GROMACS .gro file of C-alpha atoms in nm:
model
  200
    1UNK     CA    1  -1.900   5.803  -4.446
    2UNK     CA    2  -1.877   5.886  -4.089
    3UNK     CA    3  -2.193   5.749  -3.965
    4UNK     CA    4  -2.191   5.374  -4.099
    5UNK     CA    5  -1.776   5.410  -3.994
    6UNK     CA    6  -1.626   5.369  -4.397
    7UNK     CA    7  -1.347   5.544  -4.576
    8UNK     CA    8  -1.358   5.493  -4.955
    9UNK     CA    9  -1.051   5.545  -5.182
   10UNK     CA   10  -0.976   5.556  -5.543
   11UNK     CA   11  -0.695   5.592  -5.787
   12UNK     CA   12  -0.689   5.854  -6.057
   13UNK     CA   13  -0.442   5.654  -6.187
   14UNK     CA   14  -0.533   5.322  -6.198
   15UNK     CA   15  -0.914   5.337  -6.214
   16UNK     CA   16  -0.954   4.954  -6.145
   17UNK     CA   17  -0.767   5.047  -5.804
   18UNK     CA   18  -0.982   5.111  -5.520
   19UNK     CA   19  -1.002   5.036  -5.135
   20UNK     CA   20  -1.242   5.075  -4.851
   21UNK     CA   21  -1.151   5.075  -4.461
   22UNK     CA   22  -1.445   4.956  -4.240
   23UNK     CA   23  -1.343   5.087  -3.869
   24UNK     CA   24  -1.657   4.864  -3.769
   25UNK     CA   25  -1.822   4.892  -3.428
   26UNK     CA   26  -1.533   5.154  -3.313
   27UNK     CA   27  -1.698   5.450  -3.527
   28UNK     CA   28  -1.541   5.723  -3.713
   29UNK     CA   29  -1.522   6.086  -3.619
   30UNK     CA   30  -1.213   6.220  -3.875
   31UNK     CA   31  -0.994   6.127  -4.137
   32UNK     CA   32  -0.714   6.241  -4.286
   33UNK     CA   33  -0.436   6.150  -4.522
   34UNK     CA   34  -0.037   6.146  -4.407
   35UNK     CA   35   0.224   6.350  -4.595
   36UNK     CA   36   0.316   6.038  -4.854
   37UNK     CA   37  -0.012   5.998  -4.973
   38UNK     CA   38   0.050   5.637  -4.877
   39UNK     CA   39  -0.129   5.610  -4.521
   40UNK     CA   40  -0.503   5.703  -4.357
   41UNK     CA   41  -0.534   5.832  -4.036
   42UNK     CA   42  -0.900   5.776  -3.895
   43UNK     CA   43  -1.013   5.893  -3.597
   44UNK     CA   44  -1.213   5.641  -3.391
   45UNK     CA   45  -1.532   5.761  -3.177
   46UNK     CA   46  -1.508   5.949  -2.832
   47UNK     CA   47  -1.177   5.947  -2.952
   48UNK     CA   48  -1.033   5.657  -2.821
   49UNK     CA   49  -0.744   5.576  -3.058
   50UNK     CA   50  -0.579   5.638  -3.407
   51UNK     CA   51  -0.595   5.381  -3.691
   52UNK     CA   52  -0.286   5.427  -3.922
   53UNK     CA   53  -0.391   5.236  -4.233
   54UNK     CA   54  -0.117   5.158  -4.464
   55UNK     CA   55  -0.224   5.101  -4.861
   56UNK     CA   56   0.088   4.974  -4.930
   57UNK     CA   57   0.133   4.687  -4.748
   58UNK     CA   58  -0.222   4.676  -4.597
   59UNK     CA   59  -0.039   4.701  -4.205
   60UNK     CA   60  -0.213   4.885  -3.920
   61UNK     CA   61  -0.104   5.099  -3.642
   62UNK     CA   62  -0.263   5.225  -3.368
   63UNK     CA   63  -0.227   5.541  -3.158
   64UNK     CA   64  -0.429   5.569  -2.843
   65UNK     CA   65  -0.530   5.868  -2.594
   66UNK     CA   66  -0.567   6.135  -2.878
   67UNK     CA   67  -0.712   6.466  -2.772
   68UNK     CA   68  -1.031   6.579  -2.914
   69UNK     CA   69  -0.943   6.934  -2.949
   70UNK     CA   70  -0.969   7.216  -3.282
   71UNK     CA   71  -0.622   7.117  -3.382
   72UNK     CA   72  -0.469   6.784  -3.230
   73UNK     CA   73  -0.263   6.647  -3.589
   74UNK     CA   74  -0.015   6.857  -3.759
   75UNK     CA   75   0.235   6.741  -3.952
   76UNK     CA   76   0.618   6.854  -4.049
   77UNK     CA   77   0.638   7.032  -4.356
   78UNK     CA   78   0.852   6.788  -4.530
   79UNK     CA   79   0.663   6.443  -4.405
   80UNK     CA   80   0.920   6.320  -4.141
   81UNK     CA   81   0.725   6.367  -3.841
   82UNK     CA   82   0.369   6.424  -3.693
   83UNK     CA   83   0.298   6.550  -3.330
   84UNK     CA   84  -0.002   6.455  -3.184
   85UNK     CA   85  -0.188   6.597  -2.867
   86UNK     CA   86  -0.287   6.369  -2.609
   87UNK     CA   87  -0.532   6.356  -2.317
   88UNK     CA   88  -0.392   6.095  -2.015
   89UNK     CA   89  -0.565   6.100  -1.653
   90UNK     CA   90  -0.664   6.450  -1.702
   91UNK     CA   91  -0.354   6.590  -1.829
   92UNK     CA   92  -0.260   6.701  -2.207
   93UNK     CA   93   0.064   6.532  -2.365
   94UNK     CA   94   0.203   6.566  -2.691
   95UNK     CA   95   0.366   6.249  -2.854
   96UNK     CA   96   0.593   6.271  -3.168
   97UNK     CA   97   0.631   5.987  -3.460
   98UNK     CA   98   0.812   5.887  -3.741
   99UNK     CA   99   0.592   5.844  -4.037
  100UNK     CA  100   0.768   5.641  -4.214
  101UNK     CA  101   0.731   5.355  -3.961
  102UNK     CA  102   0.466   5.488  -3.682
  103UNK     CA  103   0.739   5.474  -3.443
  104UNK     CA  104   0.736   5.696  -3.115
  105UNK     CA  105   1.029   5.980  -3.088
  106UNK     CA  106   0.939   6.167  -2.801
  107UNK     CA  107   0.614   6.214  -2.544
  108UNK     CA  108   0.626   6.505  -2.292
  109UNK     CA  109   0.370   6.651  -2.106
  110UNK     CA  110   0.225   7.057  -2.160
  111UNK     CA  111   0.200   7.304  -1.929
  112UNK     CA  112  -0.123   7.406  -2.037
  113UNK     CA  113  -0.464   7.312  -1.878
  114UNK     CA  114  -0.688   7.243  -2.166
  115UNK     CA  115  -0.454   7.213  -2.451
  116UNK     CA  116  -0.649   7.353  -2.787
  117UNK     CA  117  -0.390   7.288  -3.026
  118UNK     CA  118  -0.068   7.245  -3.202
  119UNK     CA  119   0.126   7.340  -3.508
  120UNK     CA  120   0.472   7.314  -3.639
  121UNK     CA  121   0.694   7.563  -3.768
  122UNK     CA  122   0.756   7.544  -4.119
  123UNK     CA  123   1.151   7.458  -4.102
  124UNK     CA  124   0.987   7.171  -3.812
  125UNK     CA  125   1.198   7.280  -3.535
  126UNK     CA  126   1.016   7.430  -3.328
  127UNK     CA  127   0.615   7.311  -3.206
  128UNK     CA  128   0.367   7.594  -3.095
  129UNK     CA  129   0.090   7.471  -2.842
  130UNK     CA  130  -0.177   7.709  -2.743
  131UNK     CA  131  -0.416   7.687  -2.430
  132UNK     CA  132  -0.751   7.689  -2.404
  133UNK     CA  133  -0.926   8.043  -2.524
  134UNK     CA  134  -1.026   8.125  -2.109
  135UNK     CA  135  -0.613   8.147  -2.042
  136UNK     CA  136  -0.403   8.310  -2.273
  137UNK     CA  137  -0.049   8.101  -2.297
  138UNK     CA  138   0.109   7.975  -2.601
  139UNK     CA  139   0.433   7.763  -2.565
  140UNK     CA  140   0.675   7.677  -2.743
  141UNK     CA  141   0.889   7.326  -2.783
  142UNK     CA  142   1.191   7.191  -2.975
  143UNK     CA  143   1.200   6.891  -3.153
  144UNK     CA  144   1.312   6.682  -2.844
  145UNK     CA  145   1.021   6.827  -2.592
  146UNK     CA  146   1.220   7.072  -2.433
  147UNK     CA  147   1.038   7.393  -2.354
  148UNK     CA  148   1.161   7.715  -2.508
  149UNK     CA  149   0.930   7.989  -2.457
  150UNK     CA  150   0.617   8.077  -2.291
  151UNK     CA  151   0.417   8.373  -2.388
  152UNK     CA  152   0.132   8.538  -2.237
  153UNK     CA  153   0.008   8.873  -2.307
  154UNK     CA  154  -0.284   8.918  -2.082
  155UNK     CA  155  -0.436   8.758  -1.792
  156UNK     CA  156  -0.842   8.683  -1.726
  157UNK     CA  157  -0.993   8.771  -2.035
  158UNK     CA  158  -1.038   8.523  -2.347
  159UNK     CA  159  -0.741   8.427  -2.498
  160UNK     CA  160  -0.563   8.301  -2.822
  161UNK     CA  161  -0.817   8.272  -3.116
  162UNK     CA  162  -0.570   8.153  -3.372
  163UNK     CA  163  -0.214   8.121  -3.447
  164UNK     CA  164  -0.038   8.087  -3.778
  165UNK     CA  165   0.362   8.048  -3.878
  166UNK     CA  166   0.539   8.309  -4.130
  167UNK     CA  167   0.653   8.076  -4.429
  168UNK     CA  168   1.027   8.133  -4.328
  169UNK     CA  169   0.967   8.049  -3.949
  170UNK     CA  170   1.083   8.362  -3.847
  171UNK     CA  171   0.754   8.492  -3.667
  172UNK     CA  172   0.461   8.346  -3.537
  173UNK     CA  173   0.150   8.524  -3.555
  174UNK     CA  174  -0.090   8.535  -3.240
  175UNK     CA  175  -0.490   8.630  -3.309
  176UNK     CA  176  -0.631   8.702  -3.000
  177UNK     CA  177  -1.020   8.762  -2.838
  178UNK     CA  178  -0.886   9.130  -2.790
  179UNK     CA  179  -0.943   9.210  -3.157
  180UNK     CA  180  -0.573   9.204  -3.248
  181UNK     CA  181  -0.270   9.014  -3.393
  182UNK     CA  182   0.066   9.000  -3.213
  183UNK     CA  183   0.349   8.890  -3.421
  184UNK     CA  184   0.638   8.721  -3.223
  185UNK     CA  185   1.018   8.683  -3.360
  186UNK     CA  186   1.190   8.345  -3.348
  187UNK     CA  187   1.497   8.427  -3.144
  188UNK     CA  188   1.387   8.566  -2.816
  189UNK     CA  189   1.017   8.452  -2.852
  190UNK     CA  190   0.883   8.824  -2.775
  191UNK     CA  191   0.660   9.040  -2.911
  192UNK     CA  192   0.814   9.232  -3.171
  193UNK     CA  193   0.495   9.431  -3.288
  194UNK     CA  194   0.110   9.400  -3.292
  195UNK     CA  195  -0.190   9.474  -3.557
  196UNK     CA  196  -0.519   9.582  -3.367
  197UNK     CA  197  -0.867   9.467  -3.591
  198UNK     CA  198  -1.166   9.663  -3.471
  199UNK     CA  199  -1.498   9.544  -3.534
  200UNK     CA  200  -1.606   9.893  -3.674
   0.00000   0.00000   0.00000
């Protein structure tokens, strides 16, 4: 119930079992659930910081400077790890965790100028972090923040609409304000092929 600031949960389970998280006079704006099923995420107004409820052992964590942006959470496919995009005196970051204890790994800043929004690879090796849709640039990061790749495929037009990962990690598929799909391999990071989608 985002506008009195409550998250309400339940057990299919265990019917007697149920819980509610009050985020009080900070607001809520999102909410999601972590990998294990064992942790809440809430997103606190004008987006000020992360609440990490456990409903294990009742403990709280908190994450500050998250980005309000279409995609600023995504988790590894097997639970280990979430990387979240950050906004810090006017420049994006992206910070990496442990979920099993909240921990930091790694923070690095982007090369990007309004950062729009992340997402692992399935095999969580590699990160893909797209630009705002007025510059086209997608990069791409290991595991420790290093860069890998940049890749661009036009300049002052609108950009990168969406991107999705192939299930294998193999090739990352770029949707684009141009009306098509450019599909990019996983060893050199180029463009190996593209799909155009006209509106007729």
């Amino acid at each position: 119930m985002y506008k009195r600031g409550l998250v309400q949960v339940w057990s299919l389970e265990q019917p007697e079992w149920h819980c509610k998280i009050d985020e009080g006079s900070a607001g809520l704006v999102a909410s999601c659930w972590s990998p294990d099923g064992r942790h809440i995420l809430n997103t606190t107004e004008f987006h000020l910081r992360i609440t990490v409820w456990s409903l294990c052992t009742k403990s709280v964590s908190y994450i500050k400077y998250p980005k309000a942006c279409l995609q600023g959470i995504t988790f590894t496919r097997d639970g280990r790890y979430m990387a979240l995009a950050e906004r810090r005196d006017c420049k994006d970051y992206v910070s990496i965790f442990v979920c099993s204890d909240w921990q930091l790994l790694r923070h690095f800043d982007t090369d990007t100028q309004d950062l729009t929004g992340i997402e692992w690879a399935p095999n969580g090796c590699v990160l893909a972090v797209w630009d705002t849709c007025l510059e086209y640039k997608i990069l791409l990061y290991s595991l420790d923040g290093r860069l890998l790749s940049t890749y661009s495929a036009y300049e002052w037009s609108l950009g990168i609409k969406s991107v999705a990962w192939s299930p294998s990690s193999q090739f990352l598929a770029v949707g684009s304000y141009d009306g098509k799909v450019r599909i990019l391999n996983h060893v050199t990071w180029k463009m190996i092929t593209e799909f155009g989608h006209p509106a007729a």
